[in-house]
Short mmCIF file of C-alpha atoms in Angstrom, two decimals:
data_model
loop_
_atom_site.label_atom_id
_atom_site.label_comp_id
_atom_site.label_asym_id
_atom_site.label_seq_id
_atom_site.Cartn_x
_atom_site.Cartn_y
_atom_site.Cartn_z
CA MET A 179 0.06 -0.05 0.18
CA LYS A 180 1.48 3.54 -1.11
CA PHE A 181 0.81 6.83 0.51
CA VAL A 182 2.09 10.08 -0.65
CA PHE A 183 2.80 13.11 1.46
CA SER A 184 4.12 16.60 0.69
CA THR A 185 5.96 19.33 2.43
CA PHE A 186 6.55 22.97 1.05
CA LEU A 187 8.01 26.43 1.93
CA ILE A 188 6.59 29.49 0.50
CA LEU A 189 8.54 32.70 0.61
CA ILE A 190 5.88 35.99 0.26
CA SER A 191 7.68 38.72 -1.41
CA ALA A 192 6.32 41.88 -3.02
CA GLY A 193 2.88 40.18 -2.43
CA ILE A 194 3.78 36.96 -4.61
CA ASN A 195 3.89 33.35 -3.43
CA ILE A 196 6.94 31.62 -4.44
CA VAL A 197 7.37 28.07 -4.08
CA ILE A 198 11.01 27.61 -2.85
CA ALA A 199 11.27 24.08 -2.26
CA GLN A 200 8.88 20.87 -2.09
CA THR A 201 9.44 17.55 -1.03
CA ASN A 202 7.01 14.50 -1.42
CA TYR A 203 7.18 11.79 0.85
CA LYS A 204 5.90 8.30 0.12
CA LEU A 205 4.82 5.45 2.43
CA VAL A 206 5.28 2.00 1.34
CA SER A 207 3.70 -0.87 3.45
CA ASP A 208 4.28 -4.15 4.22
CA ILE A 209 7.38 -5.01 2.48
CA PRO A 210 8.54 -8.52 2.71
CA TYR A 211 12.58 -8.54 3.93
CA ARG A 212 12.80 -12.40 4.00
CA ALA A 213 13.29 -14.70 1.11
CA GLU A 214 10.35 -15.80 -0.66
CA ALA A 215 11.22 -19.30 0.07
CA GLU A 216 11.47 -18.55 3.76
CA GLN A 217 7.87 -17.00 3.43
CA ALA A 218 6.40 -19.76 1.81
CA ALA A 219 7.74 -22.08 4.03
CA ASP A 220 6.60 -20.61 7.56
CA GLU A 221 3.41 -18.91 7.87
CA TYR A 222 4.86 -16.52 10.84
CA VAL A 223 7.75 -15.60 8.53
CA ALA A 224 5.08 -14.14 6.00
CA GLU A 225 2.97 -12.76 8.58
CA ARG A 226 5.66 -10.89 10.95
CA CYS A 227 8.88 -10.43 8.72
CA LYS A 228 7.58 -6.94 6.97
CA LEU A 229 8.55 -3.53 6.83
CA ASP A 230 7.28 -0.24 6.18
CA LEU A 231 9.15 2.46 4.16
CA TYR A 232 8.62 6.40 4.14
CA TYR A 233 10.78 8.17 2.17
CA PRO A 234 11.40 11.42 0.32
CA GLU A 235 10.48 10.30 -3.10
CA ASN A 236 11.82 13.54 -5.03
CA THR A 237 15.18 13.70 -3.02
CA LYS A 238 18.44 11.79 -3.52
CA ASP A 239 21.32 10.74 -0.98
CA PHE A 240 19.19 10.98 1.88
CA THR A 241 19.76 9.42 5.39
CA THR A 242 17.80 6.38 6.57
CA VAL A 243 16.90 5.59 9.91
CA VAL A 244 15.82 1.94 10.51
CA TRP A 245 13.63 1.93 13.42
CA PHE A 246 12.71 -1.21 15.61
CA HIS A 247 9.86 -1.00 17.97
CA GLY A 248 9.93 -1.85 21.83
CA GLY A 249 7.72 -4.39 23.59
CA GLY A 250 9.89 -6.61 25.42
CA LEU A 251 10.65 -9.11 22.33
CA THR A 252 7.00 -10.23 23.19
CA GLY A 253 4.87 -7.76 21.72
CA GLY A 254 4.71 -4.66 19.46
CA GLU A 255 4.27 -3.30 16.08
CA LYS A 256 6.16 -1.65 13.27
CA PHE A 257 5.29 2.10 12.86
CA ILE A 258 6.89 5.28 11.71
CA PRO A 259 7.54 7.94 14.54
CA GLU A 260 5.79 10.88 14.00
CA LYS A 261 8.78 13.33 14.82
CA LEU A 262 11.01 11.53 12.18
CA LYS A 263 8.74 12.14 9.43
CA GLU A 264 9.00 15.11 7.13
CA ASN A 265 12.59 15.59 8.21
CA GLY A 266 14.23 15.01 4.77
CA ILE A 267 15.00 11.36 5.86
CA ALA A 268 13.62 7.77 5.05
CA VAL A 269 12.48 5.76 7.90
CA ILE A 270 11.92 1.91 7.90
CA GLY A 271 9.75 0.74 10.49
CA VAL A 272 10.13 -2.98 11.00
CA ASN A 273 8.25 -5.82 12.42
CA TYR A 274 10.11 -8.88 13.62
CA ARG A 275 9.21 -12.17 15.31
CA LEU A 276 8.37 -12.39 18.89
CA TYR A 277 8.63 -14.71 21.80
CA PRO A 278 7.18 -17.50 22.78
CA LYS A 279 6.50 -18.28 19.14
CA VAL A 280 10.31 -17.88 18.54
CA LYS A 281 13.44 -18.08 20.73
CA CYS A 282 16.51 -16.39 20.79
CA PRO A 283 18.34 -15.37 18.51
CA VAL A 284 15.34 -15.77 15.60
CA TYR A 285 14.44 -11.75 16.40
CA ILE A 286 18.01 -10.65 16.24
CA GLU A 287 18.26 -12.41 13.06
CA ASP A 288 15.33 -10.85 11.94
CA ALA A 289 16.46 -7.58 12.78
CA ALA A 290 19.73 -8.45 10.75
CA ALA A 291 17.57 -9.18 7.99
CA ALA A 292 15.86 -6.08 7.99
CA VAL A 293 18.74 -3.89 8.23
CA ALA A 294 20.35 -6.11 5.23
CA TRP A 295 17.21 -5.31 3.27
CA ALA A 296 17.96 -1.37 3.78
CA PHE A 297 21.58 -1.68 2.53
CA LYS A 298 20.59 -3.84 -0.61
CA ASN A 299 17.64 -1.62 -1.52
CA ILE A 300 17.39 1.63 -0.33
CA GLU A 301 19.52 3.19 -3.44
CA ASN A 302 16.68 2.40 -5.43
CA TYR A 303 14.54 4.44 -3.69
CA GLY A 304 17.12 7.51 -3.93
CA GLY A 305 19.02 6.62 -0.79
CA ASN A 306 22.59 6.62 0.17
CA LYS A 307 23.73 2.91 1.57
CA ASP A 308 26.51 5.11 3.21
CA LYS A 309 24.10 6.88 5.27
CA ILE A 310 22.07 3.94 7.08
CA VAL A 311 21.17 4.63 10.95
CA VAL A 312 19.77 1.99 13.14
CA SER A 313 17.57 2.90 16.15
CA GLY A 314 14.80 1.62 18.41
CA HIS A 315 13.38 1.91 21.90
CA SER A 316 13.73 -0.60 24.61
CA ALA A 317 13.81 -4.01 22.96
CA GLY A 318 14.38 -2.16 19.91
CA GLY A 319 17.35 -0.60 21.22
CA TYR A 320 18.59 -3.90 22.34
CA LEU A 321 18.26 -5.17 18.61
CA THR A 322 20.02 -2.09 17.42
CA SER A 323 23.23 -2.89 19.43
CA MET A 324 23.23 -6.61 19.04
CA ILE A 325 23.03 -6.17 15.31
CA GLY A 326 25.59 -3.36 15.15
CA LEU A 327 28.11 -4.71 17.50
CA ASP A 328 28.01 -8.64 17.15
CA LYS A 329 28.97 -8.86 13.35
CA HIS A 330 28.11 -12.04 12.49
CA TYR A 331 24.53 -11.47 12.39
CA LEU A 332 24.79 -8.95 9.40
CA ALA A 333 27.78 -11.08 8.10
CA ASP A 334 25.22 -13.83 7.34
CA PHE A 335 23.58 -11.34 4.71
CA GLY A 336 27.01 -9.93 3.13
CA ILE A 337 27.09 -7.05 5.27
CA ASP A 338 29.50 -5.68 7.23
CA ALA A 339 28.11 -4.08 10.39
CA ASP A 340 30.76 -1.43 10.41
CA ASP A 341 29.15 -0.05 7.46
CA ILE A 342 26.22 1.17 9.47
CA ALA A 343 26.49 5.02 9.61
CA MET A 344 25.50 5.44 13.50
CA LEU A 345 23.85 3.10 16.33
CA VAL A 346 21.32 4.96 18.59
CA PRO A 347 19.62 2.78 20.82
CA PHE A 348 17.05 4.20 23.21
CA SER A 349 17.01 2.79 26.86
CA GLY A 350 18.09 -0.64 25.56
CA HIS A 351 19.57 -3.51 27.53
CA THR A 352 23.24 -3.87 27.22
CA ILE A 353 23.57 -6.95 29.48
CA THR A 354 21.36 -10.21 28.28
CA HIS A 355 18.06 -9.38 27.47
CA PHE A 356 15.42 -10.15 30.12
CA THR A 357 13.43 -12.21 27.92
CA VAL A 358 16.23 -14.15 26.73
CA ARG A 359 17.01 -15.10 30.21
CA GLU A 360 13.49 -15.85 30.82
CA GLU A 361 13.55 -18.32 28.05
CA ARG A 362 16.18 -20.05 30.12
CA GLY A 363 14.68 -19.72 33.47
CA ILE A 364 17.12 -17.07 34.90
CA PRO A 365 15.07 -14.34 36.72
CA GLY A 366 14.97 -10.75 35.59
CA THR A 367 17.10 -9.55 38.77
CA GLN A 368 20.01 -11.81 37.68
CA PRO A 369 22.17 -9.85 35.35
CA ILE A 370 24.00 -11.92 32.66
CA ILE A 371 26.56 -10.94 29.95
CA ASP A 372 27.11 -13.63 27.44
CA GLU A 373 27.01 -13.53 23.62
CA TYR A 374 23.42 -12.24 23.70
CA ALA A 375 24.52 -8.78 25.46
CA PRO A 376 25.77 -6.06 23.75
CA LEU A 377 28.38 -5.58 26.57
CA TYR A 378 29.94 -8.83 25.31
CA PHE A 379 31.05 -7.07 22.06
CA VAL A 380 32.75 -3.74 23.17
CA LYS A 381 35.35 -2.96 21.00
CA ALA A 382 37.55 0.09 19.41
CA ASP A 383 36.20 -0.56 16.02
CA ALA A 384 32.35 -0.14 15.99
CA PRO A 385 29.94 2.39 14.32
CA PRO A 386 29.50 5.45 16.44
CA LEU A 387 27.23 4.56 19.33
CA VAL A 388 24.80 7.28 20.77
CA LEU A 389 23.36 5.40 24.21
CA ILE A 390 20.30 7.42 25.24
CA THR A 391 18.31 6.42 28.49
CA GLY A 392 15.57 8.07 30.64
CA ASP A 393 16.34 9.30 34.28
CA ARG A 394 18.50 6.99 36.16
CA GLU A 395 15.84 7.22 39.34
CA LEU A 396 12.90 6.61 36.96
CA GLU A 397 14.21 3.99 34.34
CA MET A 398 13.70 0.31 34.41
CA LEU A 399 15.72 -1.70 36.81
CA GLY A 400 19.35 -0.70 36.34
CA ARG A 401 18.49 0.44 32.59
CA TYR A 402 20.79 3.72 33.25
CA GLU A 403 23.51 1.98 34.91
CA GLU A 404 23.87 -0.72 32.05
CA ASN A 405 24.31 1.65 29.59
CA ALA A 406 26.59 3.75 31.76
CA TYR A 407 28.99 0.63 32.13
CA MET A 408 28.59 0.13 28.20
CA TYR A 409 29.60 3.63 27.66
CA ARG A 410 32.70 3.43 29.73
CA MET A 411 33.95 -0.01 28.68
CA MET A 412 33.52 1.03 25.01
CA LYS A 413 35.91 4.21 25.92
CA VAL A 414 38.33 1.78 27.63
CA ALA A 415 38.41 -0.62 24.58
CA GLY A 416 39.52 2.53 22.45
CA ASN A 417 36.09 3.60 20.90
CA GLN A 418 36.31 7.28 20.86
CA GLN A 419 32.67 7.22 19.27
CA THR A 420 30.46 6.55 22.13
CA LYS A 421 28.25 8.91 23.57
CA LEU A 422 25.80 8.60 26.56
CA LEU A 423 22.83 11.10 27.28
CA GLU A 424 20.37 10.77 30.21
CA LEU A 425 17.12 12.22 29.89
CA ASP A 426 16.19 13.78 33.46
CA GLY A 427 12.60 13.80 34.47
CA PHE A 428 11.89 10.80 31.79
CA ASP A 429 10.97 7.40 32.69
CA HIS A 430 11.55 4.47 30.58
CA GLY A 431 8.50 4.72 28.11
CA GLY A 432 8.29 8.63 28.38
CA MET A 433 11.97 9.04 27.23
CA ALA A 434 11.28 8.06 23.46
CA SER A 435 9.56 11.42 22.44
CA PRO A 436 12.73 13.73 23.37
CA ALA A 437 15.08 10.93 22.50
CA LEU A 438 13.68 11.10 18.90
CA GLU A 439 14.88 14.82 19.10
CA LEU A 440 18.21 13.68 19.86
CA LEU A 441 18.36 11.40 17.41
CA LEU A 442 17.47 14.04 14.54
CA LYS A 443 20.40 16.06 15.99
CA GLU A 444 22.86 13.53 15.98
CA ILE A 445 22.26 12.37 12.42
CA GLN A 446 22.62 15.81 11.03
CA SER A 447 26.19 15.23 10.98
CA LEU A 448 25.87 12.65 7.93
CA ASN A 449 24.45 15.53 5.69
CA GLN A 450 27.48 17.67 6.27
#
């Protein structure tokens, strides 16, 4: 399904309206990002492994944000965040398979498949594959960090994770996700750092990483502290392109709206 949006700027001079610039935006919904054979063989793949693409159709070389929804890896639906619309960028909203219908690492693999789709297809719509940013809130932030730091997920699709222009997880786990722990019978109060933890993959040669959390006193249990430790260990590992931003006064859910404004600010550097 396709929808077209447009924005324009009008200059009023000497009583004459002059159109300075106009950008048309198009929304293409429910694009499959898994192979046809996989969709045919698995109804759940056909149902969930789809993405929506919102892009400026009459411009070129634009930045693309791949956006993963939250929901604890057990719920949630793809969407295009309102604050990212009409900003001269493309946004890809992604659905991925969920627990308990699937278990780890299937949802991480789906996230990688969706990002690989962006690398392989965005230039067909006028975008620049060198300007692909990956972001998401909560569980989406966890997926962002996992596929950006553990390179094998994207390598399975022939993509080098280091080619991602920027990783911007919102309030994501940096330890092993609580749903992954639940699958193993490990309580949520027991922190684990293993191959399903972004912290396991701290290194110097990662893409620029912008960690954003809510207020440490209002966030989910330990979420700020996890990200603060991730920030510190990335620095220790030699990565100088990692930032940590704490949004005072905002809880886990409320931090997403102001964080979107920070995301837009951070990606401005890609257009310089």
